[in-house]
Structures are given as structure tokens and as C-alpha cells.
């Protein structure tokens, strides 16, 4: 507060300053009204999902909650293969009939059961961020702690919406319908909302990868300033401290820098410096965790192999099993305790629209060259986004083939590229005047699906 910046009459009547501040706040909100509306919608969706699901229903939520318990009770991050769940968690599962969704009338788990915490090997960043909220709620009933932690994850989801909106503005500076439409598809994505609203690190993983991709697009456009490069390295390191699957960002980043090295011969020294700095910062930030795991176990822990499809090759896995259908279902909204009503019909139309969008992207690119003012997305962005999606899809396939248990949430880091290409593929081949209306139709359909899935979680069930 600096009184000298205000007129004499305001300094003589300080009560009027409130009106000035309020006016400036309303002016700022008005200039960012799309973002404010998106954040309001996102907060509403997130809060409803966090309250809708019964305790421990999100995937691996007990393991992630126990990680926080261990930090508080043992004074350190968990030890791999050594720390187990605490009795009060089992007691809560019994009270809330955790196994009810499988048809059990009651859940009776012995509180003395020893079960290794499957999340103990996870990097600690998410848990460090959530730890203050856990300490605030410590001493409450364990279910109250859980719901409080769910609600305290809201800033992560809102930050993802902000980054997605800014990213859409960067790619489509004069297309308001896409600036709002793409973030709305992310907000209304049932599985993303369900996963993000739980106590787990997938939301933070999606946020950091989306933000890294945003920085990478700015670097491709020529912004090789030292601070942006350093920021990219920091985000890469923080991503590795969130989940080990973030390592897929390394081939994306360095493939882009390698391509720039070939294309922009006049800036080769800057590009090499950028690559070295990104690698250095990311390693300094995150390597200690993986070294700790290595020295603790003598090797880097890998998940246990579980036979599910029995395919002899990737080709057989894709075309002779139900893997692709299950991956798609768990990507959109049927996984763990969440099941979208009439899911077979929903997934059928979602699959057909995705296939249509894939063809539409290439038609849009061709029309962009033939007709002035029709282009929506630069070809290199299509290559980058398509490559990111394919990379994560192949990684999920490899995980299923070698270990088993691939889930749609493994594709979430590529969620912004997916919905961007989806929207461009369905609207880019249409006349520009039609595109806002078609976007509104797509978003409306997503809103109906999201509301339908959410309401189904509130309907009383025998669980």
C-alpha cells in the first residue's frame, strides 16, 4: 500500500480505498473472465468428486495415504519393502466396507495384517507437498483426514487448468472457442477428475509434464533464454521426483533439441548449452532419490509380473486381446471404483470420434495449405503432440506386455496433446464459421458425460 499513488481525496478518506481495490480486482477478473470461469468450473467438479467417492476408493489411495502416515510417525520417507500399512487403516476399511463393491456384505481385515506399502518406492515430491495438510488434520478420525487431504489437492488441479488454458492461448491466440474448449475437456474428463480428486500423485505428474511441454513449445519457437532453459530442467527434475514414469520426458525433450540442432544451424551452441543445462539441473534435482533406492535395495525396484492376457507379442496384445478396449475404458472413465453408466455405448462412440479426429487432423493440415485462414495447428505441433501420445501409448503397451496391469491413467501426461488433437481433428476440416458451434457441441457432450458419471457416484450403492 502506497498512499502517494492515490489522489488527495482518497488519502483524506481511506475508506474509499476499498472501492478502488475492489474495482481493480473486478477489472482484473473481467480481463481474465474465461480463466476465472474455467477455474470456477474446475473447483466445483473437483470438490464434488472428492466428496463423491467413499473412503479409499481411488486407485492405490490407501498406499499413498500410508506414505504420509509413515512420514509423520516414523520421521522419514518410507523404506522400500519394509514399511507396511498401519492398523487404523485396516479398521477404516472394515468400517467403510472396502470390499463391498465386489459384492461382500462386510469387510473383515485383521488389523495385524502385514502388507508392504506398494507406494513406498515412489519419489517424495507429492507427499512433501501434502505433508502440511496431513499434519493439520492429524488427530482427526482417519476418514476425516482422508477427505481433508483430498480437498487440499485442489490447487494442483487448478494449476493444471491454468497451464492448459495458457497453453491453448499460445497455440490458438485468436481462437477463443479452443482456448476455453480444450481446458474444459480436461476438466470434464471423468477419469482425470476422479484420479485427481484422490490422494495420489498422478495429478501432479500430469501438471508437471503439461507445463514442461508448454516450456518446450516456447523453446522450439526460439526462446532459448537461460532462465527458460533452467526452468525446463527444474521441471524435468521435479517430475522425476513425482513419479518414475516421468523419465519418458527425457526422449521427448532431447529429441526436440536434436531436431533443433539440425534445423537451426546458427544456434547450435545455444542448443547444446540448453541440452547440457537441462540434463544437469534435472539430474541434480532428482538423482539422489534413485541412488537412495539403489543403495537401499542393491537394484532399482521393478513391479512384480502378473499374468493377464498371455500375449506372445505386442501385435497379439493389440489385436487378439481386450487390452486396447480396457486401456481406453480406464483412460476415459471406467477403472477402479468408477464405472460410467452404459459404458459400452459411451466407449464405442468415443472410439469412433477418436478415429475420426485422427483422420481429421491430417485433412485439417492439408486444408491449411490449400485455403487461407483455415489452418488451426502448425504441422510441427501435430508431430510433437502425436509423438508424445504414441510414446505414452507404447510405454503402456510395454508395461502390460512385460509386467501387466497397464491403466489409462498412465496416458494422462499426454492428456493435453490428446484433447488438442481431438478438438482440431473434429473441427479443423470444417468451415471456420462452424468451428465454435461444433466445439460447443463437443464440450456439451463432455459435460453431460461428466455429470452423468459424477451423479452415478452419488447414487446410494450397497458398498
Tab-separated table of C-alpha atoms in Angstrom, residues 87-241:
chain	number	residue	atom	x	y	z
A	87	UNK	CA	-3.850	-50.982	11.858
A	88	UNK	CA	-6.082	-47.890	11.809
A	89	UNK	CA	-6.226	-48.062	8.003
A	90	UNK	CA	-7.458	-51.661	8.074
A	91	UNK	CA	-10.007	-50.712	10.722
A	92	UNK	CA	-11.267	-47.920	8.472
A	93	UNK	CA	-11.553	-50.313	5.528
A	94	UNK	CA	-13.654	-52.600	7.718
A	95	UNK	CA	-15.917	-49.739	8.857
A	96	UNK	CA	-16.485	-48.485	5.302
A	97	UNK	CA	-16.846	-51.987	3.793
A	98	UNK	CA	-13.980	-51.553	1.358
A	99	UNK	CA	-14.780	-54.849	-0.410
A	100	UNK	CA	-18.472	-54.066	-0.821
A	101	UNK	CA	-18.122	-53.167	-4.477
A	102	UNK	CA	-17.165	-56.789	-5.124
A	103	UNK	CA	-20.400	-57.950	-3.525
A	104	UNK	CA	-19.132	-58.531	0.013
A	105	UNK	CA	-21.648	-57.779	2.762
A	106	UNK	CA	-18.831	-56.790	5.109
A	107	UNK	CA	-15.065	-56.298	5.094
A	108	UNK	CA	-13.158	-58.101	7.818
A	109	UNK	CA	-9.425	-57.498	7.594
A	110	UNK	CA	-7.247	-58.413	10.538
A	111	UNK	CA	-5.677	-55.109	11.742
A	112	UNK	CA	-2.493	-57.056	12.500
A	113	UNK	CA	-2.070	-57.973	8.817
A	114	UNK	CA	1.378	-57.169	7.413
A	115	UNK	CA	1.182	-55.814	3.881
A	116	UNK	CA	4.079	-53.981	2.257
A	117	UNK	CA	3.217	-50.461	1.142
A	118	UNK	CA	3.258	-50.551	-2.669
A	119	UNK	CA	3.833	-46.779	-2.849
A	120	UNK	CA	6.962	-46.814	-0.676
A	121	UNK	CA	9.295	-46.666	-3.682
A	122	UNK	CA	7.577	-43.598	-5.142
A	123	UNK	CA	9.544	-40.348	-5.251
A	124	UNK	CA	8.605	-37.977	-2.416
A	125	UNK	CA	7.624	-34.645	-4.028
A	126	UNK	CA	3.842	-35.103	-3.938
A	127	UNK	CA	3.936	-36.336	-0.354
A	128	UNK	CA	6.158	-33.465	0.774
A	129	UNK	CA	3.660	-31.010	-0.714
A	130	UNK	CA	0.746	-32.733	1.015
A	131	UNK	CA	2.518	-33.278	4.328
A	132	UNK	CA	1.485	-29.916	5.917
A	133	UNK	CA	-2.171	-30.736	5.202
A	134	UNK	CA	-1.706	-34.148	6.795
A	135	UNK	CA	-0.186	-32.608	9.931
A	136	UNK	CA	-3.022	-30.100	10.195
A	137	UNK	CA	-5.589	-32.902	10.117
A	138	UNK	CA	-3.601	-35.299	12.294
A	139	UNK	CA	-5.594	-36.299	15.350
A	140	UNK	CA	-8.910	-36.320	13.489
A	141	UNK	CA	-10.708	-39.508	12.517
A	142	UNK	CA	-8.802	-41.197	9.725
A	143	UNK	CA	-11.696	-40.785	7.273
A	144	UNK	CA	-11.820	-37.052	8.052
A	145	UNK	CA	-8.087	-36.845	7.401
A	146	UNK	CA	-8.572	-38.535	4.049
A	147	UNK	CA	-11.305	-36.168	2.880
A	148	UNK	CA	-9.316	-33.150	4.071
A	149	UNK	CA	-6.267	-34.325	2.099
A	150	UNK	CA	-8.415	-34.840	-0.978
A	151	UNK	CA	-9.685	-31.265	-0.766
A	152	UNK	CA	-6.177	-29.917	-0.203
A	153	UNK	CA	-5.143	-31.357	-3.566
A	154	UNK	CA	-7.376	-28.803	-5.305
A	155	UNK	CA	-4.520	-26.316	-6.079
A	156	UNK	CA	-2.774	-28.984	-8.188
A	157	UNK	CA	-5.888	-29.492	-10.311
A	158	UNK	CA	-6.437	-25.743	-10.663
A	159	UNK	CA	-2.798	-25.253	-11.662
A	160	UNK	CA	-3.276	-27.871	-14.403
A	161	UNK	CA	-6.263	-25.892	-15.686
A	162	UNK	CA	-4.251	-22.645	-15.693
A	163	UNK	CA	-1.367	-24.244	-17.603
A	164	UNK	CA	-3.775	-25.863	-20.070
A	165	UNK	CA	-5.517	-22.550	-20.671
A	166	UNK	CA	-2.246	-20.675	-21.175
A	167	UNK	CA	-1.044	-23.457	-23.451
A	168	UNK	CA	-4.225	-23.255	-25.538
A	169	UNK	CA	-3.835	-19.458	-25.766
A	170	UNK	CA	-0.267	-19.951	-27.002
A	171	UNK	CA	-1.321	-22.383	-29.714
A	172	UNK	CA	-4.564	-20.651	-30.717
A	173	UNK	CA	-4.077	-16.923	-29.976
A	174	UNK	CA	-7.197	-15.814	-31.870
A	175	UNK	CA	-9.476	-18.821	-31.278
A	176	UNK	CA	-11.392	-18.194	-28.051
A	177	UNK	CA	-13.506	-21.313	-28.513
A	178	UNK	CA	-10.398	-23.525	-28.421
A	179	UNK	CA	-8.777	-21.551	-25.611
A	180	UNK	CA	-11.799	-22.440	-23.478
A	181	UNK	CA	-12.799	-25.726	-25.124
A	182	UNK	CA	-9.593	-27.703	-24.635
A	183	UNK	CA	-9.222	-26.952	-20.892
A	184	UNK	CA	-12.931	-27.709	-20.460
A	185	UNK	CA	-12.473	-31.159	-21.986
A	186	UNK	CA	-9.740	-31.792	-19.428
A	187	UNK	CA	-11.903	-30.558	-16.549
A	188	UNK	CA	-14.831	-32.703	-17.693
A	189	UNK	CA	-12.715	-35.822	-18.317
A	190	UNK	CA	-14.320	-38.216	-15.777
A	191	UNK	CA	-11.273	-40.346	-15.061
A	192	UNK	CA	-8.932	-37.352	-14.703
A	193	UNK	CA	-11.302	-35.679	-12.223
A	194	UNK	CA	-11.743	-38.945	-10.306
A	195	UNK	CA	-7.998	-39.637	-10.126
A	196	UNK	CA	-7.020	-36.029	-9.380
A	197	UNK	CA	-9.523	-35.745	-6.538
A	198	UNK	CA	-7.933	-38.659	-4.681
A	199	UNK	CA	-4.833	-38.799	-2.520
A	200	UNK	CA	-2.324	-39.836	-5.198
A	201	UNK	CA	0.442	-38.336	-7.307
A	202	UNK	CA	-0.995	-38.706	-10.839
A	203	UNK	CA	-2.451	-35.189	-10.869
A	204	UNK	CA	0.904	-33.633	-10.046
A	205	UNK	CA	2.561	-35.817	-12.693
A	206	UNK	CA	0.097	-34.583	-15.326
A	207	UNK	CA	0.580	-30.962	-14.278
A	208	UNK	CA	4.380	-31.073	-14.444
A	209	UNK	CA	4.501	-32.865	-17.798
A	210	UNK	CA	1.984	-30.439	-19.330
A	211	UNK	CA	3.993	-27.484	-18.015
A	212	UNK	CA	7.229	-28.993	-19.358
A	213	UNK	CA	5.617	-29.453	-22.767
A	214	UNK	CA	4.495	-25.811	-22.643
A	215	UNK	CA	8.094	-24.719	-21.985
A	216	UNK	CA	9.316	-26.986	-24.768
A	217	UNK	CA	6.988	-25.354	-27.303
A	218	UNK	CA	8.357	-21.936	-26.293
A	219	UNK	CA	11.909	-23.256	-26.758
A	220	UNK	CA	11.009	-24.588	-30.206
A	221	UNK	CA	9.697	-21.146	-31.102
A	222	UNK	CA	13.135	-19.732	-30.380
A	223	UNK	CA	13.091	-18.809	-26.691
A	224	UNK	CA	16.455	-20.171	-25.557
A	225	UNK	CA	16.948	-17.703	-22.745
A	226	UNK	CA	18.916	-19.100	-19.857
A	227	UNK	CA	16.102	-18.816	-17.311
A	228	UNK	CA	13.633	-20.692	-19.520
A	229	UNK	CA	16.105	-23.484	-20.157
A	230	UNK	CA	16.895	-23.683	-16.433
A	231	UNK	CA	13.162	-23.740	-15.640
A	232	UNK	CA	12.690	-26.646	-18.057
A	233	UNK	CA	15.480	-28.571	-16.334
A	234	UNK	CA	13.947	-27.859	-12.940
A	235	UNK	CA	10.506	-29.049	-14.040
A	236	UNK	CA	12.055	-32.189	-15.514
A	237	UNK	CA	13.819	-32.889	-12.228
A	238	UNK	CA	10.672	-32.245	-10.189
A	239	UNK	CA	8.755	-34.582	-12.476
A	240	UNK	CA	11.280	-37.323	-11.769
A	241	UNK	CA	10.721	-36.649	-8.062
